[in-house]
Short mmCIF file of C-alpha atoms in Angstrom, two decimals:
data_model
loop_
_atom_site.label_atom_id
_atom_site.label_comp_id
_atom_site.label_asym_id
_atom_site.label_seq_id
_atom_site.Cartn_x
_atom_site.Cartn_y
_atom_site.Cartn_z
CA MET A 52 11.63 -7.40 15.33
CA ILE A 53 10.31 -3.87 17.10
CA ASP A 54 8.83 -4.60 20.31
CA ARG A 55 6.61 -1.53 22.30
CA VAL A 56 8.89 0.89 20.57
CA SER A 57 8.86 4.76 21.65
CA LYS A 58 10.74 8.15 20.98
CA ARG A 59 10.07 10.75 22.88
CA PHE A 60 12.01 14.29 22.03
CA PRO A 61 12.13 17.33 24.26
CA PRO A 62 9.59 20.12 24.75
CA ALA A 63 10.20 22.67 21.88
CA LYS A 64 9.78 25.50 24.09
CA ARG A 65 9.94 25.49 28.04
CA GLY A 66 6.97 24.82 29.67
CA GLY A 67 5.28 23.27 26.70
CA ALA A 68 5.32 19.20 26.87
CA GLU A 69 7.24 16.77 25.21
CA ILE A 70 6.75 15.46 21.52
CA VAL A 71 6.24 11.98 21.11
CA ALA A 72 7.36 10.79 17.33
CA VAL A 73 7.42 7.12 17.54
CA ASP A 74 4.36 5.98 20.17
CA ASP A 75 4.44 2.10 21.51
CA VAL A 76 5.48 0.54 17.67
CA SER A 77 5.41 -2.91 17.47
CA LEU A 78 6.59 -4.37 13.88
CA ARG A 79 7.70 -7.93 12.86
CA ILE A 80 9.98 -7.66 9.56
CA GLU A 81 10.76 -10.71 8.47
CA ARG A 82 14.16 -11.95 6.94
CA GLY A 83 14.30 -11.20 3.26
CA GLU A 84 10.94 -9.88 2.22
CA VAL A 85 10.53 -6.26 0.96
CA PHE A 86 8.39 -4.36 3.94
CA GLY A 87 7.35 -0.92 3.56
CA ILE A 88 6.22 2.08 6.17
CA ILE A 89 3.71 4.54 5.05
CA GLY A 90 2.48 7.68 6.18
CA TYR A 91 1.69 11.32 5.69
CA SER A 92 4.54 13.60 6.97
CA GLY A 93 4.83 13.98 10.74
CA ALA A 94 3.74 10.53 11.11
CA GLY A 95 6.89 9.50 12.95
CA LYS A 96 7.68 7.13 9.90
CA SER A 97 11.36 8.70 9.18
CA THR A 98 12.21 8.68 13.02
CA LEU A 99 11.22 4.84 13.21
CA VAL A 100 13.64 4.25 10.62
CA ARG A 101 16.46 6.38 12.89
CA LEU A 102 15.47 3.91 15.34
CA ILE A 103 15.72 0.63 13.61
CA ASN A 104 19.80 1.31 12.88
CA GLN A 105 20.10 3.46 16.14
CA LEU A 106 21.00 6.89 14.70
CA GLU A 107 18.56 7.84 17.34
CA PRO A 108 18.08 5.55 20.65
CA VAL A 109 14.64 4.23 21.83
CA SER A 110 12.52 6.00 25.10
CA ALA A 111 11.13 2.63 25.08
CA GLY A 112 10.80 -0.73 23.69
CA ARG A 113 13.21 -3.05 22.14
CA ILE A 114 14.42 -3.51 18.58
CA THR A 115 16.36 -6.63 17.27
CA VAL A 116 18.51 -7.16 14.08
CA ASP A 117 19.31 -10.44 13.35
CA ASP A 118 18.61 -11.57 16.84
CA VAL A 119 21.17 -8.86 18.54
CA PRO A 120 19.15 -6.46 20.30
CA ILE A 121 20.66 -3.59 19.01
CA SER A 122 18.97 -1.03 20.82
CA GLU A 123 20.91 -2.22 23.75
CA LEU A 124 24.59 -1.78 22.31
CA ARG A 125 26.58 0.96 22.76
CA GLY A 126 29.67 2.08 21.30
CA LYS A 127 32.10 -0.19 19.34
CA ARG A 128 29.51 -3.36 19.47
CA LEU A 129 27.22 -0.76 17.94
CA ARG A 130 29.35 0.11 15.57
CA GLU A 131 29.63 -2.89 14.49
CA GLN A 132 25.98 -3.86 14.36
CA GLN A 133 25.46 -0.61 12.23
CA THR A 134 27.48 -1.96 9.13
CA GLY A 135 24.77 -4.71 8.39
CA ILE A 136 22.10 -1.85 8.33
CA GLY A 137 22.49 0.39 4.70
CA MET A 138 20.84 3.17 4.25
CA ILE A 139 19.60 5.20 1.25
CA PHE A 140 18.63 8.29 1.46
CA GLN A 141 16.15 11.01 0.15
CA ARG A 142 18.69 13.68 -1.48
CA PHE A 143 21.28 11.14 -1.94
CA ASN A 144 23.95 12.66 0.26
CA LEU A 145 26.90 12.04 -1.96
CA LEU A 146 30.52 13.96 -0.91
CA THR A 147 30.61 16.05 -3.10
CA SER A 148 34.51 15.84 -3.26
CA ARG A 149 34.34 13.04 -4.33
CA THR A 150 33.96 10.31 -7.31
CA VAL A 151 31.31 7.84 -7.65
CA ALA A 152 33.72 5.47 -6.88
CA GLY A 153 35.38 7.77 -3.64
CA ASN A 154 31.72 7.66 -2.35
CA VAL A 155 30.98 3.75 -2.66
CA ALA A 156 34.65 3.51 -1.23
CA TYR A 157 34.10 5.86 1.57
CA PRO A 158 32.38 3.36 4.03
CA LEU A 159 34.96 0.47 3.41
CA GLU A 160 37.65 3.44 3.98
CA VAL A 161 35.88 3.70 7.79
CA VAL A 162 36.24 -0.09 8.68
CA GLY A 163 39.95 -0.39 7.24
CA VAL A 164 39.01 -2.61 3.89
CA PRO A 165 42.69 -2.62 2.19
CA ARG A 166 42.94 -0.80 -0.55
CA ALA A 167 42.55 -3.87 -3.31
CA GLU A 168 39.58 -4.97 -1.45
CA ARG A 169 37.70 -1.60 -1.52
CA ARG A 170 38.69 -1.42 -5.79
CA ARG A 171 37.54 -4.93 -6.25
CA ARG A 172 34.49 -4.23 -4.66
CA VAL A 173 33.39 -0.86 -5.60
CA GLU A 174 33.86 -2.21 -9.68
CA GLU A 175 31.83 -5.18 -8.50
CA LEU A 176 29.04 -2.66 -7.11
CA LEU A 177 28.79 0.49 -9.89
CA GLU A 178 28.63 -3.08 -12.19
CA PHE A 179 25.54 -3.94 -10.47
CA VAL A 180 23.86 -0.81 -10.30
CA GLY A 181 24.56 -0.30 -13.95
CA LEU A 182 27.15 2.70 -13.50
CA GLY A 183 30.52 0.48 -14.76
CA GLY A 184 31.63 2.96 -16.64
CA ARG A 185 31.26 6.19 -13.90
CA ALA A 186 34.16 5.69 -11.79
CA ASP A 187 36.08 8.86 -12.09
CA ALA A 188 32.72 10.98 -12.87
CA TYR A 189 31.67 13.16 -9.90
CA PRO A 190 28.58 13.73 -8.22
CA GLU A 191 27.32 16.91 -10.07
CA GLN A 192 28.01 14.97 -13.20
CA LEU A 193 24.79 12.18 -12.94
CA SER A 194 21.56 12.59 -12.94
CA GLY A 195 19.19 12.52 -9.59
CA GLY A 196 18.75 8.75 -10.56
CA GLN A 197 22.42 7.87 -11.09
CA GLN A 198 23.28 9.90 -8.39
CA GLN A 199 20.65 7.64 -6.25
CA ARG A 200 22.45 4.50 -7.84
CA VAL A 201 25.69 5.55 -6.23
CA GLY A 202 23.80 5.76 -3.35
CA ILE A 203 22.63 2.09 -3.27
CA ALA A 204 26.26 1.12 -3.99
CA ARG A 205 27.38 3.11 -1.14
CA ALA A 206 24.82 1.35 1.45
CA LEU A 207 25.64 -2.33 -0.38
CA ALA A 208 29.23 -2.22 0.18
CA ALA A 209 29.78 -3.49 3.77
CA ASN A 210 27.33 -6.77 2.52
CA PRO A 211 24.40 -5.06 4.95
CA GLN A 212 21.79 -8.22 5.41
CA VAL A 213 19.30 -5.01 6.30
CA LEU A 214 18.44 -1.94 3.30
CA LEU A 215 16.53 0.83 4.43
CA ALA A 216 15.63 3.42 1.97
CA ASP A 217 13.89 6.42 3.48
CA GLU A 218 11.45 8.19 0.58
CA ALA A 219 14.28 6.90 -1.27
CA THR A 220 12.36 7.54 -5.05
CA SER A 221 10.65 11.14 -3.75
CA ALA A 222 13.17 13.39 -5.42
CA LEU A 223 12.80 11.72 -8.49
CA ASP A 224 10.58 11.71 -11.54
CA PRO A 225 8.24 8.49 -12.63
CA GLU A 226 10.41 6.99 -15.20
CA THR A 227 13.37 7.19 -13.07
CA THR A 228 11.57 6.11 -9.93
CA ALA A 229 10.73 2.84 -11.89
CA GLU A 230 14.00 2.07 -12.42
CA VAL A 231 15.00 2.79 -9.20
CA LEU A 232 11.93 0.11 -7.69
CA ASP A 233 13.76 -2.43 -10.00
CA LEU A 234 17.19 -1.88 -8.25
CA LEU A 235 16.05 -2.60 -4.81
CA GLY A 236 14.09 -5.48 -6.31
CA ARG A 237 16.70 -7.26 -7.65
CA ILE A 238 18.78 -6.32 -4.51
CA ASN A 239 16.11 -8.22 -2.72
CA ARG A 240 16.48 -10.74 -4.76
CA GLU A 241 19.36 -11.69 -6.49
CA LEU A 242 21.31 -10.71 -2.69
CA GLY A 243 18.53 -11.21 -0.08
CA VAL A 244 18.90 -7.96 1.30
CA THR A 245 15.95 -7.87 3.85
CA ILE A 246 14.31 -4.15 2.91
CA VAL A 247 12.62 -1.72 4.74
CA VAL A 248 11.04 1.05 2.48
CA ILE A 249 9.55 4.47 4.03
CA THR A 250 7.64 6.62 2.01
CA HIS A 251 4.77 8.79 1.47
CA GLU A 252 3.94 7.45 -1.65
CA MET A 253 1.51 4.52 -2.52
CA GLU A 254 2.39 3.62 -5.95
CA VAL A 255 6.12 2.53 -4.13
CA ILE A 256 4.51 0.17 -1.89
CA THR A 257 2.40 -1.78 -4.23
CA ARG A 258 5.39 -2.09 -6.74
CA ILE A 259 7.79 -3.72 -4.54
CA ALA A 260 6.48 -4.38 -0.85
CA ASP A 261 5.02 -7.52 0.58
CA ARG A 262 3.57 -6.26 3.77
CA VAL A 263 3.17 -2.72 4.61
CA ALA A 264 2.60 -1.22 7.92
CA VAL A 265 0.30 2.34 7.55
CA MET A 266 1.30 4.66 10.09
CA ASP A 267 -0.49 7.81 11.71
CA ALA A 268 1.05 9.88 14.26
CA GLY A 269 3.43 7.93 15.53
CA ARG A 270 1.58 4.74 15.66
CA VAL A 271 0.96 1.65 13.68
CA VAL A 272 -2.55 2.32 12.42
CA GLU A 273 -2.96 -0.65 10.35
CA SER A 274 -0.57 -3.68 8.40
CA GLY A 275 -0.96 -6.69 6.42
CA THR A 276 0.06 -7.61 3.08
CA THR A 277 0.13 -5.06 0.88
CA TYR A 278 -2.72 -6.50 -1.00
CA ASP A 279 -4.45 -6.96 1.45
CA VAL A 280 -4.34 -3.34 3.16
CA PHE A 281 -4.97 -2.06 -0.78
CA THR A 282 -7.84 -4.06 -1.13
CA ALA A 283 -9.03 -3.86 2.00
CA PRO A 284 -8.13 -0.94 3.79
CA GLN A 285 -9.58 -0.36 7.26
CA THR A 286 -8.89 2.63 8.74
CA ASP A 287 -8.91 6.35 7.15
CA THR A 288 -5.32 6.37 7.07
CA ALA A 289 -5.13 3.43 4.95
CA ARG A 290 -8.12 4.38 2.48
CA ARG A 291 -6.55 7.93 1.56
CA PHE A 292 -3.39 6.56 0.86
CA VAL A 293 -5.25 3.56 -1.47
CA GLN A 294 -7.54 6.42 -2.71
CA THR A 295 -4.10 7.94 -4.64
CA VAL A 296 -3.64 5.04 -6.78
CA VAL A 297 -7.39 4.01 -7.32
CA ARG A 298 -9.90 6.08 -7.42
CA ALA A 299 -12.65 6.11 -4.72
CA LEU A 300 -15.99 4.64 -5.83
CA PRO A 301 -17.95 8.06 -6.71
CA GLU A 302 -20.91 9.44 -4.43
CA GLY A 303 -22.50 13.07 -3.95
CA ASP A 304 -22.18 15.65 -6.74
CA GLU A 305 -19.70 12.99 -8.70
CA LEU A 306 -22.02 10.36 -8.65
CA ALA A 307 -24.93 12.36 -9.29
CA GLN A 308 -23.00 14.01 -12.52
CA LEU A 309 -22.10 10.40 -14.03
CA ARG A 310 -26.13 9.37 -13.56
CA ALA A 311 -27.05 12.07 -15.74
CA GLN A 312 -24.61 11.62 -18.17
CA HIS A 313 -25.67 8.04 -18.57
CA GLU A 314 -28.70 5.80 -18.17
CA GLY A 315 -29.50 2.59 -16.59
CA ARG A 316 -28.72 1.08 -13.59
CA PHE A 317 -25.45 1.17 -11.66
CA PHE A 318 -23.50 -1.11 -10.56
CA THR A 319 -19.75 -1.52 -8.49
CA ILE A 320 -18.14 -4.60 -9.64
CA SER A 321 -14.84 -5.24 -7.59
CA PHE A 322 -12.57 -8.25 -8.54
CA THR A 323 -9.79 -9.37 -6.60
CA ASP A 324 -9.08 -13.04 -8.01
CA ALA A 325 -6.27 -13.76 -10.84
CA GLY A 326 -8.94 -15.13 -13.03
CA ALA A 327 -11.03 -12.16 -12.68
CA SER A 328 -10.65 -9.18 -15.47
CA GLU A 329 -12.15 -6.41 -17.61
CA ALA A 330 -12.61 -9.16 -20.39
CA ARG A 331 -14.94 -11.77 -18.19
CA VAL A 332 -17.63 -9.22 -17.10
CA PHE A 333 -17.91 -7.02 -20.12
CA GLY A 334 -18.00 -11.41 -21.87
CA ALA A 335 -21.14 -11.81 -19.42
CA LEU A 336 -22.79 -8.60 -20.25
CA ALA A 337 -22.39 -8.91 -24.04
CA ARG A 338 -23.77 -12.46 -23.96
CA ALA A 339 -26.83 -11.58 -22.56
CA GLY A 340 -27.68 -8.75 -25.17
CA VAL A 341 -27.18 -6.23 -22.11
CA ASP A 342 -26.21 -2.70 -23.01
CA PHE A 343 -23.22 -1.71 -20.86
CA HIS A 344 -20.63 1.22 -20.53
CA LEU A 345 -18.08 1.90 -18.32
CA VAL A 346 -18.32 5.09 -16.46
CA HIS A 347 -15.67 4.74 -13.53
CA GLY A 348 -12.62 3.32 -11.88
CA GLY A 349 -9.86 0.79 -13.23
CA VAL A 350 -7.92 -2.46 -12.61
CA ASP A 351 -4.20 -2.59 -10.92
CA ASP A 352 -1.81 -4.87 -10.39
CA ILE A 353 -0.50 -5.22 -7.03
CA GLN A 354 2.76 -8.17 -6.54
CA GLY A 355 1.43 -9.98 -9.16
CA ARG A 356 -2.22 -9.42 -8.27
CA VAL A 357 -4.72 -8.39 -10.03
CA TYR A 358 -7.66 -5.58 -8.10
CA GLY A 359 -9.75 -4.05 -10.12
CA LEU A 360 -12.99 -1.20 -8.96
CA LEU A 361 -15.42 -0.74 -11.60
CA THR A 362 -18.28 1.63 -11.85
CA ILE A 363 -20.62 0.74 -15.02
CA ALA A 364 -24.34 1.87 -16.04
CA VAL A 365 -25.96 -0.84 -17.40
CA ARG A 366 -29.49 -0.59 -19.11
CA GLY A 367 -31.54 -3.83 -20.38
CA ASP A 368 -34.77 -6.32 -19.35
CA ASP A 369 -34.06 -6.65 -15.32
CA ASP A 370 -34.08 -10.41 -15.61
CA ALA A 371 -31.47 -10.66 -18.01
CA ILE A 372 -28.89 -7.89 -16.15
CA GLU A 373 -29.31 -10.31 -12.98
CA ARG A 374 -28.69 -13.54 -14.70
CA ALA A 375 -25.57 -12.14 -16.25
CA LEU A 376 -24.00 -10.18 -13.54
CA SER A 377 -24.27 -13.83 -11.30
CA LYS A 378 -22.55 -15.57 -14.27
CA ILE A 379 -20.03 -13.30 -13.71
CA GLY A 380 -17.94 -16.56 -11.78
CA PRO A 381 -15.75 -16.53 -8.81
CA GLY A 382 -13.48 -13.34 -7.64
CA VAL A 383 -15.81 -10.84 -8.88
CA THR A 384 -18.13 -8.82 -6.13
CA VAL A 385 -21.16 -6.74 -7.76
CA GLU A 386 -23.14 -3.63 -5.67
CA GLU A 387 -25.92 -2.14 -6.94
CA GLN A 388 -25.54 2.02 -6.68
CA ARG A 389 -28.93 2.92 -5.58
#
C-alpha cells in the first residue's frame, strides 16, 4: 500500500527550488499480482520503486508491505523487512569478480545462511531460471539475457514476497525481452511472488501486468486494469504510450493520403470482446456483397483479451453497407470517418 507518498530532494543549486520527484502518490498493489508502473524519463517511477523498498526514505506519506509500515522502520528492523523485497536492475549489477553461483549466493551470505543451505538454494534457483550448467561461469562470459537471469535468481535468493523490476528489459533485444518476461510470469504464477514492473515500454506492460499506473511529473495520472487503460486511455500521457503499440486512428495528412489511395466510405472499427475478430467483421461485409479494403490498424492480445482498431474503405450500395455493419455483432463499435 502506497498512501499519499511524496519524495522531495534539495535544490540542485543554491537558492533554487527543491525537486519534487514523487508527488502525493497513492496506490494499492494486491498480493500476488503483477503491477506495472509506466512513465517517460523523469516521471518519477524509478524514485517510487526506491521508496517501496526504502532505498530512499519518503518525505511524506506511508508505505506498507504485507501489513508492515516499512517507511516507518529504521536500522535492523528495516533491513529485515528489505530482505523480503527482491530487486532486478536494468544493468544487471552483477559482481564481476564472482561466478554466477557466487552472485546468487551473495545475499544469502549477507544474512548468514549456512554454506550447505546456500549451495542447495543456489542450485535450485539456477535450474529454475535455466542456467543450471553455468554456475562456474563469470558474468563477462554470459549474454545480456543470461546476466539478467542471474540477477533474477539473486533477487529470489531470500524468498522475497515482492519483486521489483526496474527497467529490467530495456537493455535487452526483443527476443530476449520476451524470454525474461516469460520467466517473470512463471515466478508470479508458480512462486506466488508479487511483482512490480517499472518501465517506459508499453509492450512490457501489455504482456505481463494485471494492472498499471501511468506516471507523469511525479504524479499518478491514470490507473486501472491494463486492458482498460490500453483500450480506453483517459489522459494524453496514457494515449501516447498506447500509440507505441497500436497505431492511432489516421487523421490529418495521413487520412487525406489514404483517401487519395482508396475509394469509398471510411469506417473505423474497434472490437474489445473475446468473440469479436477481424474474420467476423470481414465475413459480414463479404456476405453482403460489399467491396472493402483494410487501410489502417491492427489487432493485439492484451492479457489474453483481444483488442482491434481497424480503418476500412468500403464501396457499394449505402443500404447494403449499413445492413452489413449492423450485423457484425456485440463487442464491436463502428464509426464512419467523415
